PDB file of C-alpha atoms in Angstrom:
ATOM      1  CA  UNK K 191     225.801  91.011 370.622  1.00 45.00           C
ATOM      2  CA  UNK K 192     226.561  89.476 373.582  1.00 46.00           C
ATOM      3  CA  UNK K 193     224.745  86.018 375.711  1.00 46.00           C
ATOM      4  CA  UNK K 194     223.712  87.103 379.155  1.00 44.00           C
ATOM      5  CA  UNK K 195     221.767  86.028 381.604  1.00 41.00           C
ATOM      6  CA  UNK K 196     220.731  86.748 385.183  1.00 33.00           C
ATOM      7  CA  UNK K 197     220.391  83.974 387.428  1.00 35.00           C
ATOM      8  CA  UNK K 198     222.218  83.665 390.992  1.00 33.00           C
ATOM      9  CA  UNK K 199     225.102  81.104 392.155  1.00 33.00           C
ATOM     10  CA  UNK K 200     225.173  80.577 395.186  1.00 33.00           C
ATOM     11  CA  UNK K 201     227.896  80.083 397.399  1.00 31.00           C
ATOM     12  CA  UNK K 202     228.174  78.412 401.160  1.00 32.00           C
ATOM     13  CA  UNK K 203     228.847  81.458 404.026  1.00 30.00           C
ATOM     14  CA  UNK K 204     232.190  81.418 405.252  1.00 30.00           C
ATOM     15  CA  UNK K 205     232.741  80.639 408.535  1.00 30.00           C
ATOM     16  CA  UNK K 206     233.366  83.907 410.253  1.00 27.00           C
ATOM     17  CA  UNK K 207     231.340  86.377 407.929  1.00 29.00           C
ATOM     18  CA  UNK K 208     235.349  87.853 407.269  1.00 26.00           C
ATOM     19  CA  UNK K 209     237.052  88.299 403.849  1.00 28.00           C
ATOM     20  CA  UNK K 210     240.051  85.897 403.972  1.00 27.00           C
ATOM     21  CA  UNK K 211     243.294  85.555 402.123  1.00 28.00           C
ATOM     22  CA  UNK K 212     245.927  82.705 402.306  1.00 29.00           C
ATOM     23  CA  UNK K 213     248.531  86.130 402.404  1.00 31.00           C
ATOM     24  CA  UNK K 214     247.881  89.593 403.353  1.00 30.00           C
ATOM     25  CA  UNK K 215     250.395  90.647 400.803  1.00 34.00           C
ATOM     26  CA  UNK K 216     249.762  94.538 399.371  1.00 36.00           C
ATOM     27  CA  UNK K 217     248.915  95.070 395.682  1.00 38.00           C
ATOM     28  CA  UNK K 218     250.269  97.834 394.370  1.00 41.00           C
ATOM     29  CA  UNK K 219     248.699  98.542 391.118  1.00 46.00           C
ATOM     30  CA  UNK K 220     247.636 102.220 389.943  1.00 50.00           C
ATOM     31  CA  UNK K 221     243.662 101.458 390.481  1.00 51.00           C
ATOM     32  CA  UNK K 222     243.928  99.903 393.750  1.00 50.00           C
ATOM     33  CA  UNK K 223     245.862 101.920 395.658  1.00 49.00           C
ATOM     34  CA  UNK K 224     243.594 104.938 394.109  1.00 50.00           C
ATOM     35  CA  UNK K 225     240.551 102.864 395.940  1.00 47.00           C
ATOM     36  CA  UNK K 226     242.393 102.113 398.858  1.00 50.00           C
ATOM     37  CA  UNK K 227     243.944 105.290 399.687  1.00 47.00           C
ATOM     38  CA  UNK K 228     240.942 107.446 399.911  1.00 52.00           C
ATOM     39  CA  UNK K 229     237.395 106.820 400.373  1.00 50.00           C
ATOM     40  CA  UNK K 230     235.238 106.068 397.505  1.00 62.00           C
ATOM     41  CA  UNK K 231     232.439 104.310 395.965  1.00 69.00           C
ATOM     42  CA  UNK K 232     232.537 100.488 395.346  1.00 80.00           C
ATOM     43  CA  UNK K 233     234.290 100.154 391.361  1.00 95.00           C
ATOM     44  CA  UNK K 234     232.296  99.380 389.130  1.00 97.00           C
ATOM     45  CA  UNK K 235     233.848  96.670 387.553  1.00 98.00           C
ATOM     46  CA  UNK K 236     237.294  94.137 388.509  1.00 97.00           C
ATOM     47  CA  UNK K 237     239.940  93.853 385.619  1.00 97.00           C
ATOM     48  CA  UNK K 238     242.060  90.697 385.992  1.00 97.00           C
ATOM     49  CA  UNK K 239     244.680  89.903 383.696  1.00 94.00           C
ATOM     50  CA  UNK K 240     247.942  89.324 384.978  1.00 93.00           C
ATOM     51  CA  UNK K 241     249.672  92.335 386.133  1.00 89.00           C
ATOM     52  CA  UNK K 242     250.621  94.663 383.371  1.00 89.00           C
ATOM     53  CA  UNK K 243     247.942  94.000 381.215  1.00 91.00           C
ATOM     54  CA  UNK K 244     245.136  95.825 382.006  1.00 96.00           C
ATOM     55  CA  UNK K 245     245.703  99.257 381.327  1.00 95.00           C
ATOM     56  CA  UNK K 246     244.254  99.277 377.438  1.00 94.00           C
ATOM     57  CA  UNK K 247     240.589  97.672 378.863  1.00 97.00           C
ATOM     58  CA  UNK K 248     241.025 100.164 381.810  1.00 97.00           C
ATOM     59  CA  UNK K 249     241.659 103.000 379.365  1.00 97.00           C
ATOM     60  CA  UNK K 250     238.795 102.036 377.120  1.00 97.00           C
ATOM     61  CA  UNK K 251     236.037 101.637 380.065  1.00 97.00           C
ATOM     62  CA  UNK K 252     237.301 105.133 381.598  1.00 96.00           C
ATOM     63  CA  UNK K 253     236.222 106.769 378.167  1.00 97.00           C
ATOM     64  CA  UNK K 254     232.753 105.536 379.324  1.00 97.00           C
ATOM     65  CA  UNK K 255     233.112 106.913 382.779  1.00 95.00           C
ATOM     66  CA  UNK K 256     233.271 103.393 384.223  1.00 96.00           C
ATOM     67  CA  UNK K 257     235.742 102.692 387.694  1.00 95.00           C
ATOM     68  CA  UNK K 258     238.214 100.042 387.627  1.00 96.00           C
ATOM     69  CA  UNK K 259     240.199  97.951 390.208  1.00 96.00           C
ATOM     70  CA  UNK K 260     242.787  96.160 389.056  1.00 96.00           C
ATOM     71  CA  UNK K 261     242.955  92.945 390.744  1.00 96.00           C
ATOM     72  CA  UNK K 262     245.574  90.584 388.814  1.00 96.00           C
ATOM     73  CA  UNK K 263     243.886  86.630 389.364  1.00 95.00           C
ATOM     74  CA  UNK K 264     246.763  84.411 387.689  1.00 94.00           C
ATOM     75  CA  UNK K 265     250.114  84.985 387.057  1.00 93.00           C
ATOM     76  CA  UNK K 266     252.460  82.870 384.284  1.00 94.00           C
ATOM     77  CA  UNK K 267     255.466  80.661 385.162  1.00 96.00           C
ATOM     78  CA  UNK K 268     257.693  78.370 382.953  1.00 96.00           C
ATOM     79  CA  UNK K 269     256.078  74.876 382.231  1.00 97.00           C
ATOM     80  CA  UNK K 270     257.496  71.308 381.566  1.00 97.00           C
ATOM     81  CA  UNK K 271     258.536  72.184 377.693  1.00 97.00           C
ATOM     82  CA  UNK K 272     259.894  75.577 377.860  1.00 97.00           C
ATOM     83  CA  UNK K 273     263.404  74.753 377.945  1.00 97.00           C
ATOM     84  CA  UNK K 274     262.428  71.917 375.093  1.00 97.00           C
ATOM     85  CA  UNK K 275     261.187  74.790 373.085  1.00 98.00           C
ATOM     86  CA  UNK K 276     264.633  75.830 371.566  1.00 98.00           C
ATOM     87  CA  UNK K 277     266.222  72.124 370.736  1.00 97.00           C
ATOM     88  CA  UNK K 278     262.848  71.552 369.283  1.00 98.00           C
ATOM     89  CA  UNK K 279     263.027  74.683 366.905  1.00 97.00           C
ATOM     90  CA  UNK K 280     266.795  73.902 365.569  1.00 96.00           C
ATOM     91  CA  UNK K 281     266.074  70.195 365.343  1.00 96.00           C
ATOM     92  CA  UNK K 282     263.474  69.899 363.425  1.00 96.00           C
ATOM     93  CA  UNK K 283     261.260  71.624 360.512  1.00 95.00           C
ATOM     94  CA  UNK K 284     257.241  72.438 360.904  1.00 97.00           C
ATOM     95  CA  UNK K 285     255.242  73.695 358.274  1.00 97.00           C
ATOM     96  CA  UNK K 286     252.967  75.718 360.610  1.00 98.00           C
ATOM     97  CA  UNK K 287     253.431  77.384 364.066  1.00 98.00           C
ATOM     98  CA  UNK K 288     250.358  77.339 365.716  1.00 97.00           C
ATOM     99  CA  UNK K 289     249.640  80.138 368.816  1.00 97.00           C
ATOM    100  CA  UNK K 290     246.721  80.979 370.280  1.00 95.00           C
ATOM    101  CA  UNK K 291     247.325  83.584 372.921  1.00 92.00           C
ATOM    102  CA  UNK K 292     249.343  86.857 373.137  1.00 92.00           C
ATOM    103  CA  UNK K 293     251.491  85.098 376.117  1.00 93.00           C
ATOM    104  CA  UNK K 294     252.107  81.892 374.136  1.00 96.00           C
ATOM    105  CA  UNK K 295     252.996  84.471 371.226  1.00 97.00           C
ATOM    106  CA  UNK K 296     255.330  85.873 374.216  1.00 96.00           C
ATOM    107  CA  UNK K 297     257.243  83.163 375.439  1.00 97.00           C
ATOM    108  CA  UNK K 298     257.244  81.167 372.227  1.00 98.00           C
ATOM    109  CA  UNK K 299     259.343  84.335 370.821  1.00 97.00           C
ATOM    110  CA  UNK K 300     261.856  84.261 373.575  1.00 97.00           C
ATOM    111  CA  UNK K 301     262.568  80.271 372.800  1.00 97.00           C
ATOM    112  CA  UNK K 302     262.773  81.108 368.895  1.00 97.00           C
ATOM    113  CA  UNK K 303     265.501  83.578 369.467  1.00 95.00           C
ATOM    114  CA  UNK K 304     267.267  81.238 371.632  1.00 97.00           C
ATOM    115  CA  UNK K 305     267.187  78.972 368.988  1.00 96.00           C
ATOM    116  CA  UNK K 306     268.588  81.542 366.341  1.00 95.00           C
ATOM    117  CA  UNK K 307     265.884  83.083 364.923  1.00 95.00           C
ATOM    118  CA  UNK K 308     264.980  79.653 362.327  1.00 96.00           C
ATOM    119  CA  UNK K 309     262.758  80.780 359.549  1.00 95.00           C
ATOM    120  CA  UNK K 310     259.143  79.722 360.555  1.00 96.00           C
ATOM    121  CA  UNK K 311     255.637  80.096 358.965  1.00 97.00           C
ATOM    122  CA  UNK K 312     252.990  81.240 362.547  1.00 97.00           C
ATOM    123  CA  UNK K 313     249.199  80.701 362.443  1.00 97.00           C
ATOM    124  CA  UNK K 314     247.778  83.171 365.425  1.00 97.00           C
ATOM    125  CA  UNK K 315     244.636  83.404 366.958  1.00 94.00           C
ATOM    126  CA  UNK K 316     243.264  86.920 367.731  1.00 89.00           C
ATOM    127  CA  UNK K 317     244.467  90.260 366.506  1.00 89.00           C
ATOM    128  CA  UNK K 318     246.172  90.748 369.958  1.00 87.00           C
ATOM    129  CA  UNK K 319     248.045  87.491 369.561  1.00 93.00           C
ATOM    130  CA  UNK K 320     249.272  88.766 365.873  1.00 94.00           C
ATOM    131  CA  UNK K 321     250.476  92.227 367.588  1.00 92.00           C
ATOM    132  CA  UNK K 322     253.065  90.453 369.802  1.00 94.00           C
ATOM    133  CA  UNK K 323     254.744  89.301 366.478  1.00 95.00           C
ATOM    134  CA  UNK K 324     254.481  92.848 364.601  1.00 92.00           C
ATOM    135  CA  UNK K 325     258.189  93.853 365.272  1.00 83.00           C
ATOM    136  CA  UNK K 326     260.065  90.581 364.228  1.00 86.00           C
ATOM    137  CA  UNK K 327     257.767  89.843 361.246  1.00 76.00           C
ATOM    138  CA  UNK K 328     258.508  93.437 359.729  1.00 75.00           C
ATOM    139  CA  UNK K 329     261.851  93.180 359.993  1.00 74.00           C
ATOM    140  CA  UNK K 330     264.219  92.854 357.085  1.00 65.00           C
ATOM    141  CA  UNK K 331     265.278  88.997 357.447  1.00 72.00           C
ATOM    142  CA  UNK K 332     261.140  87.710 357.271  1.00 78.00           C
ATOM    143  CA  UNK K 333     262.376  84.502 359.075  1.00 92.00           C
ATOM    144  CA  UNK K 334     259.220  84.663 361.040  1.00 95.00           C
ATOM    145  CA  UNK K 335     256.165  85.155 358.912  1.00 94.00           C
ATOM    146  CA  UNK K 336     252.595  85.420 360.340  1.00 95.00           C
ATOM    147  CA  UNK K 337     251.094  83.644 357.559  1.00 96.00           C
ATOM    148  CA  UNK K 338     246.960  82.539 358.722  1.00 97.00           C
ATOM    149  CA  UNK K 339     244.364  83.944 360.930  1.00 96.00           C
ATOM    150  CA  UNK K 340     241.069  82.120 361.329  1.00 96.00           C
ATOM    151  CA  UNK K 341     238.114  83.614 360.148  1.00 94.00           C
ATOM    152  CA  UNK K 342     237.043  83.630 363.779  1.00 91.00           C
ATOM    153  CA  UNK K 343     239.354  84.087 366.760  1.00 89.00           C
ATOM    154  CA  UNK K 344     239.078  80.515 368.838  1.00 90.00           C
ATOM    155  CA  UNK K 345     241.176  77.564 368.609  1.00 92.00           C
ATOM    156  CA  UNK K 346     238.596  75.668 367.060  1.00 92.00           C
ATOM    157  CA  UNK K 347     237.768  77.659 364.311  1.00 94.00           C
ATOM    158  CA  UNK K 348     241.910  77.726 363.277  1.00 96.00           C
ATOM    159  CA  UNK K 349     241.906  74.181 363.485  1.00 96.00           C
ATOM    160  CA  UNK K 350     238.959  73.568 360.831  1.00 96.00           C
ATOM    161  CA  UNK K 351     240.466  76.251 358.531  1.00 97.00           C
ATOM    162  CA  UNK K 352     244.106  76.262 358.866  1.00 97.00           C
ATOM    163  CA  UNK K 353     245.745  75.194 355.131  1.00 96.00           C
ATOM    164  CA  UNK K 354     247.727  72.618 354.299  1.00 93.00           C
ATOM    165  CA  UNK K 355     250.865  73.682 352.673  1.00 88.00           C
ATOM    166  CA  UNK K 356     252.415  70.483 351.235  1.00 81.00           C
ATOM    167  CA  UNK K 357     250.867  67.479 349.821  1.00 80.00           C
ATOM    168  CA  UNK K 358     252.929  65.249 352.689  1.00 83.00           C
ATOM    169  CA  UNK K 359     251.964  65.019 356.176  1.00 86.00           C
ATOM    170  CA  UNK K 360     251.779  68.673 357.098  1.00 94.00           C
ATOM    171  CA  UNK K 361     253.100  69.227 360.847  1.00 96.00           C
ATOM    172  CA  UNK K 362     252.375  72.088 363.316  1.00 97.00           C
ATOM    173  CA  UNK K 363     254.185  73.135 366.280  1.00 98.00           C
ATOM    174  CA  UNK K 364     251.458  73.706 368.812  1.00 97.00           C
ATOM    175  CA  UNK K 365     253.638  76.053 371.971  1.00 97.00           C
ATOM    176  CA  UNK K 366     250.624  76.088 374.390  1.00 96.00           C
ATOM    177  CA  UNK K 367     249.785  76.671 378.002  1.00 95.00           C
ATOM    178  CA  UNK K 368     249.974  73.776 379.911  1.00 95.00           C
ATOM    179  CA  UNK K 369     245.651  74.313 381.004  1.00 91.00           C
ATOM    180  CA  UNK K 370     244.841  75.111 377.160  1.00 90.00           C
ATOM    181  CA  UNK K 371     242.345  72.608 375.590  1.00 87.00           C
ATOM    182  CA  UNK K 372     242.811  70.451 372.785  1.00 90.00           C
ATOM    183  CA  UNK K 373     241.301  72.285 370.152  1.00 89.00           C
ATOM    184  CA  UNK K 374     244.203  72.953 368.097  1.00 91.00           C
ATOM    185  CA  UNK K 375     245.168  69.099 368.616  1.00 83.00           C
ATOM    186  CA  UNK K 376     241.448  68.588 366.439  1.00 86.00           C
ATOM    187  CA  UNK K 377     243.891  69.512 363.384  1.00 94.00           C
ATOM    188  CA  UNK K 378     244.997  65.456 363.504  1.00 93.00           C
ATOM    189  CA  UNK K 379     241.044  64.702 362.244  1.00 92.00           C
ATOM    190  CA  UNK K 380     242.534  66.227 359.048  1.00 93.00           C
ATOM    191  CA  UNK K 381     245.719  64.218 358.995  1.00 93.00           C
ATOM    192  CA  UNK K 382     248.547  67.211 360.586  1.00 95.00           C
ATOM    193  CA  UNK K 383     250.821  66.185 362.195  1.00 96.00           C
ATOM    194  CA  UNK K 384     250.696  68.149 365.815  1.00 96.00           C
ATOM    195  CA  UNK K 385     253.410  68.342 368.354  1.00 96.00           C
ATOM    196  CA  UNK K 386     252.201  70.309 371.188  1.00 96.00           C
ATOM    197  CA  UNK K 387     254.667  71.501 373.392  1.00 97.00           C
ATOM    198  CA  UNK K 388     253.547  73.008 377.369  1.00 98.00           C
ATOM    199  CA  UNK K 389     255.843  76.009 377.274  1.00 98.00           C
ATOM    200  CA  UNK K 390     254.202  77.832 380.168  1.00 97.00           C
ATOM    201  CA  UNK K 391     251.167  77.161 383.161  1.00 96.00           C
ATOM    202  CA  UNK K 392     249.174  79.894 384.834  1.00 93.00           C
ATOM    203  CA  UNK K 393     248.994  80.084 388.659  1.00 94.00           C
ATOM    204  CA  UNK K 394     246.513  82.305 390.906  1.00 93.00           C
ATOM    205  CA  UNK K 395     247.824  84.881 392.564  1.00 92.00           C
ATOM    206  CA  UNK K 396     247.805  84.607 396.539  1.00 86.00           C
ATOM    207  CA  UNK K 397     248.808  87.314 398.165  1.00 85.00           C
ATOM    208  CA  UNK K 398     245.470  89.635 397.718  1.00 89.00           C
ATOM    209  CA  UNK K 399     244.721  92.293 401.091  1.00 89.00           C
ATOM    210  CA  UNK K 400     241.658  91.167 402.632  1.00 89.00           C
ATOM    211  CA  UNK K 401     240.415  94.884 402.186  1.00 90.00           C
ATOM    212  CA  UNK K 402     241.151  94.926 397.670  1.00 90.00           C
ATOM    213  CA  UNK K 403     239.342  91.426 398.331  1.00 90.00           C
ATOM    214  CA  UNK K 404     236.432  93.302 399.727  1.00 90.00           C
ATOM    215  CA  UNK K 405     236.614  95.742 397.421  1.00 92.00           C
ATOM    216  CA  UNK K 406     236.633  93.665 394.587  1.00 93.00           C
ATOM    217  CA  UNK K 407     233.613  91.456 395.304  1.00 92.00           C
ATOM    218  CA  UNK K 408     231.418  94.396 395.723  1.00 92.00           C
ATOM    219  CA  UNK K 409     231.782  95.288 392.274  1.00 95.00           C
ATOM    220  CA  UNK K 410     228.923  94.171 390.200  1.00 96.00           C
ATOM    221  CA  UNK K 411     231.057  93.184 387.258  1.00 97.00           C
ATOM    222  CA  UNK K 412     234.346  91.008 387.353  1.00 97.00           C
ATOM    223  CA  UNK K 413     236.306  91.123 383.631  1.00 98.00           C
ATOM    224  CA  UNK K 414     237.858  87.973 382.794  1.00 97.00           C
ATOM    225  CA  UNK K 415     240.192  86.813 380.145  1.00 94.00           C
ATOM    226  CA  UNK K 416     240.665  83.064 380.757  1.00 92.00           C
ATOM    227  CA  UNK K 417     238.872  79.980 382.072  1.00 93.00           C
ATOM    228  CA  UNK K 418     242.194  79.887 384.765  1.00 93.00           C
ATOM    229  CA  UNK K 419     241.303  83.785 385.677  1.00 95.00           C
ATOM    230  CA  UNK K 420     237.917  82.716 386.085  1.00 95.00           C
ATOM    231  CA  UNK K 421     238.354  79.560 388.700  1.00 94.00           C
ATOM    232  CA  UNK K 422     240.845  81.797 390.548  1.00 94.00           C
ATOM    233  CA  UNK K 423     237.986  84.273 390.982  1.00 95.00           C
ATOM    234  CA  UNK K 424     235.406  81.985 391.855  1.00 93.00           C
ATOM    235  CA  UNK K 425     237.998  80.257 394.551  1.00 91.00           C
ATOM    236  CA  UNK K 426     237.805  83.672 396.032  1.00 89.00           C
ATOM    237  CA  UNK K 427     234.048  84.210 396.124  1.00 89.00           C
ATOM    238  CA  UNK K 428     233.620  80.660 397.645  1.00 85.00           C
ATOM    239  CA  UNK K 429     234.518  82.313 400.947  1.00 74.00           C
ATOM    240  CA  UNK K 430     231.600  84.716 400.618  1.00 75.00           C
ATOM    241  CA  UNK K 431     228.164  84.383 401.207  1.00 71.00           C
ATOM    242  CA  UNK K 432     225.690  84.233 397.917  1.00 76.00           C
ATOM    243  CA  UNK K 433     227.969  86.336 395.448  1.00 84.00           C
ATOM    244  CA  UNK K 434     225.687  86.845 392.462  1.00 85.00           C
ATOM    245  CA  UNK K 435     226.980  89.408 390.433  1.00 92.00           C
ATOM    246  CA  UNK K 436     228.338  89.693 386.329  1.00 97.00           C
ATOM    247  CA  UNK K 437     230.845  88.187 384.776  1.00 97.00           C
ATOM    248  CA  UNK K 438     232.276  89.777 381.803  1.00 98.00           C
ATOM    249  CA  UNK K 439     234.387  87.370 379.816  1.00 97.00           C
ATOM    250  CA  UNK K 440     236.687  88.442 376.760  1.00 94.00           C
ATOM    251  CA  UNK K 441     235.286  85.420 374.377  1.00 91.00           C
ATOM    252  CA  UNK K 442     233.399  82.758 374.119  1.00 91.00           C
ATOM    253  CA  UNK K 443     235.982  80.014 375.317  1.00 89.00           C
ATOM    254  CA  UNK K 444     235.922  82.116 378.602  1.00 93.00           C
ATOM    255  CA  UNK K 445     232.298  82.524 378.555  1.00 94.00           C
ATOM    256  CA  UNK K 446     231.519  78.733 377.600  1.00 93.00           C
ATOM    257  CA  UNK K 447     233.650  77.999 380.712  1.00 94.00           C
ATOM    258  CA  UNK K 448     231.579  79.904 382.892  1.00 95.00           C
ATOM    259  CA  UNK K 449     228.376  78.221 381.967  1.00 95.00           C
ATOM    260  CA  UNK K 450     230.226  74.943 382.859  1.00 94.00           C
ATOM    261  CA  UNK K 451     231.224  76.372 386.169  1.00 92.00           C
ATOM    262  CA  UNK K 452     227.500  77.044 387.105  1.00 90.00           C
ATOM    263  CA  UNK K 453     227.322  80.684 386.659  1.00 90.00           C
ATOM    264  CA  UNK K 454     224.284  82.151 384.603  1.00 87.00           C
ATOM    265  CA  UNK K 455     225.103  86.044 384.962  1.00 93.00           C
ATOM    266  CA  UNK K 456     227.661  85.493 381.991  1.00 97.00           C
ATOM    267  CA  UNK K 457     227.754  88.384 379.109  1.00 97.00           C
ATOM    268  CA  UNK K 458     230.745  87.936 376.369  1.00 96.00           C
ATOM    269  CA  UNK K 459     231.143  89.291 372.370  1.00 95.00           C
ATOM    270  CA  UNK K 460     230.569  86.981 369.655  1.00 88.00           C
ATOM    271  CA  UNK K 461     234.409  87.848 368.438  1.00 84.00           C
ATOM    272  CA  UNK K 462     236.671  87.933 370.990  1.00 84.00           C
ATOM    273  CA  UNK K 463     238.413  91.122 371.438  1.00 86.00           C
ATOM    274  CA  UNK K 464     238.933  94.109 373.292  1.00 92.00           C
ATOM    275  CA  UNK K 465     235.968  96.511 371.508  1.00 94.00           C
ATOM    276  CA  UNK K 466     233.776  93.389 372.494  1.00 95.00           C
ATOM    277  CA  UNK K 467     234.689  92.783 375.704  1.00 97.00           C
ATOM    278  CA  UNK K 468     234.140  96.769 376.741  1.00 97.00           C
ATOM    279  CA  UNK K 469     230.761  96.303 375.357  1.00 97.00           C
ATOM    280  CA  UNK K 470     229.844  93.231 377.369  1.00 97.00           C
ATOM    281  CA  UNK K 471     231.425  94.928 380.736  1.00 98.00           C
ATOM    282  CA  UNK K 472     228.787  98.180 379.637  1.00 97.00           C
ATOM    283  CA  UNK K 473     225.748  95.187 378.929  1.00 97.00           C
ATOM    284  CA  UNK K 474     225.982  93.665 382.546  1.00 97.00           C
ATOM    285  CA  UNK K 475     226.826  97.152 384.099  1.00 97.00           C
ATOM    286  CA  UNK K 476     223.108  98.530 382.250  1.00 96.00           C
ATOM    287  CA  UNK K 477     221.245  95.454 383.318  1.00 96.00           C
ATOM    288  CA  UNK K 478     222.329  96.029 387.365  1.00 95.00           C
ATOM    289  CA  UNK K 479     221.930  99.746 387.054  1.00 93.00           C
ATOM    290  CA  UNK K 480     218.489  98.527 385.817  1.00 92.00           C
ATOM    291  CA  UNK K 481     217.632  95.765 388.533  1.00 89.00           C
ATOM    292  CA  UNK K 482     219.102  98.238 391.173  1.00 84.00           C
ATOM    293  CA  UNK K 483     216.242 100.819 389.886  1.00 82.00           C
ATOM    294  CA  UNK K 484     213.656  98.879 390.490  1.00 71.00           C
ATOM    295  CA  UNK K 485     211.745  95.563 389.545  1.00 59.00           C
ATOM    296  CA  UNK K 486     209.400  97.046 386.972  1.00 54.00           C
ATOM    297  CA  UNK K 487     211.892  98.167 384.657  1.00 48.00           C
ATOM    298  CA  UNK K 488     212.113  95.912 381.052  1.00 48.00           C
ATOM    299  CA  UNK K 489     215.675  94.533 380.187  1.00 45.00           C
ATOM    300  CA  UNK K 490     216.978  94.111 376.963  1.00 44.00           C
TER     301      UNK K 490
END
């Protein structure tokens, strides 16, 4: 089940009436160029994750027929701590590892195997986040152990259930985007001992062709993963007149975030996931098909 709602947000007119880029840079991803290089119907719906990582949601909405252009919003680059990330592993001892996306899952692997593989216990968030550690925590040394998922996948929710596994001060390594909140940091309130490290940022993406632009906003859904992919987008839109259209967010931390922005046409899963996230994309796409046919027609 997923929140939606269907209110407008309106945006000032640019100046010209033109779609505008800071670059005219090409994007040359599968589903674009397959929009671009032949005429064709608006897509249906914009997929946004960084570049290589939206061919399983792609895959998924093509089983239901739906058109995709992939239109990559953020991209991630180093932050402050990721060289700190390896000194920090040898030098010290945590009882918990603490990650909460599949990209901190990414880069936090890179700086543990710089640091020579230490043994470590990891707490993940998400069933996408535990797949990044499948390989190393089936291999035969189990120095890396994914030990605790939340009952719910959110930062919150690992933060209030997370166990302690000494009677000392128990401390958690918290590798994190540098824009992630402070949820995990709530795990002080019950006396852990956090050290949060920024191992990597996310960035938008400027070089997007004035015509993918175009594309892209005429869609009546955009699929979002993150509250970053989200203000990138809506940066974007800014420049057009009036865009009112769906926003399909993965979760509820991305969905809550679009309520704060001002949007109301908002539809996201109560778990976070892929299955949910198709069937919030399908939920906005039936309530425009159903506005487009005419005003009479009862929503859901």
């Amino acid at each position: 089940m997923a929140f939606s709602s269907s209110l407008a947000f309106p945006f000032p007119s640019p100046p010209s009436g033109t779609f505008q880029t800071r670059s005219a840079g090409r994007l040359r991803t599968g589903a674009t160029e397959r929009f671009l290089e032949r005429s064709s119907p608006p897509p249906d719906v914009v997929v946004t994750r960084e570049r290589g990582k939206n061919a399983k949601l792609i895959a998924a909405l093509e089983k239901h027929n739906i058109q995709s252009l992939e239109l990559p919003l953020i991209k991630h680059v180093d932050g402050p701590d990721t060289d700190r990330l390896p000194e920090v592993l040898s030098n010290d001892k945590f009882d918990w590892i603490a990650i909460t996306s599949p990209e901190a899952a990414a880069v936090f692997l890179r700086g543990w195997k710089a640091a020579g593989s230490p043994k470590v216990r990891v707490a993940v968030v998400g069933a996408g986040t535990a797949r990044v550690f499948d390989e190393v925590s089936q291999s035969d040394d189990q120095s890396l152990e994914v030990a605790f998922s939340p009952s719910k996948a959110m930062g919150k929710v690992l933060a209030s259930e997370l166990p302690r596994v000494s009677e000392s001060t128990c401390k958690v390594l918290y590798p994190a985007s540098a824009k992630a909140s402070r949820e995990i940091q709530g795990l002080s309130d019950r006396g852990f001992h956090v050290t949060r490290l920024n191992t990597y940022t996310t960035v938008p993406v400027e070089d997007i062709e004035p015509l993918t632009l175009k594309l892209a906003i005429s869609a009546p859904v955009v699929a979002v993963a993150s509250p970053s992919a989200l203000k990138a987008w809506l940066k974007l839109v800014s420049k057009v007149d009036c865009w009112n259209n769906y926003i399909a967010c993965i979760g509820e931390t991305t969905g809550s975030a679009a309520k704060k922005l001002g949007l109301k046409s908002i539809y996201y899963p109560t778990t976070p996931g892929l299955e949910g996230w198709v069937e919030s994309v399908l939920e906005a796409l039936r309530v425009h098909r159903q506005l487009k046919e005419g005003p009479n027609v009862e929503h859901g």
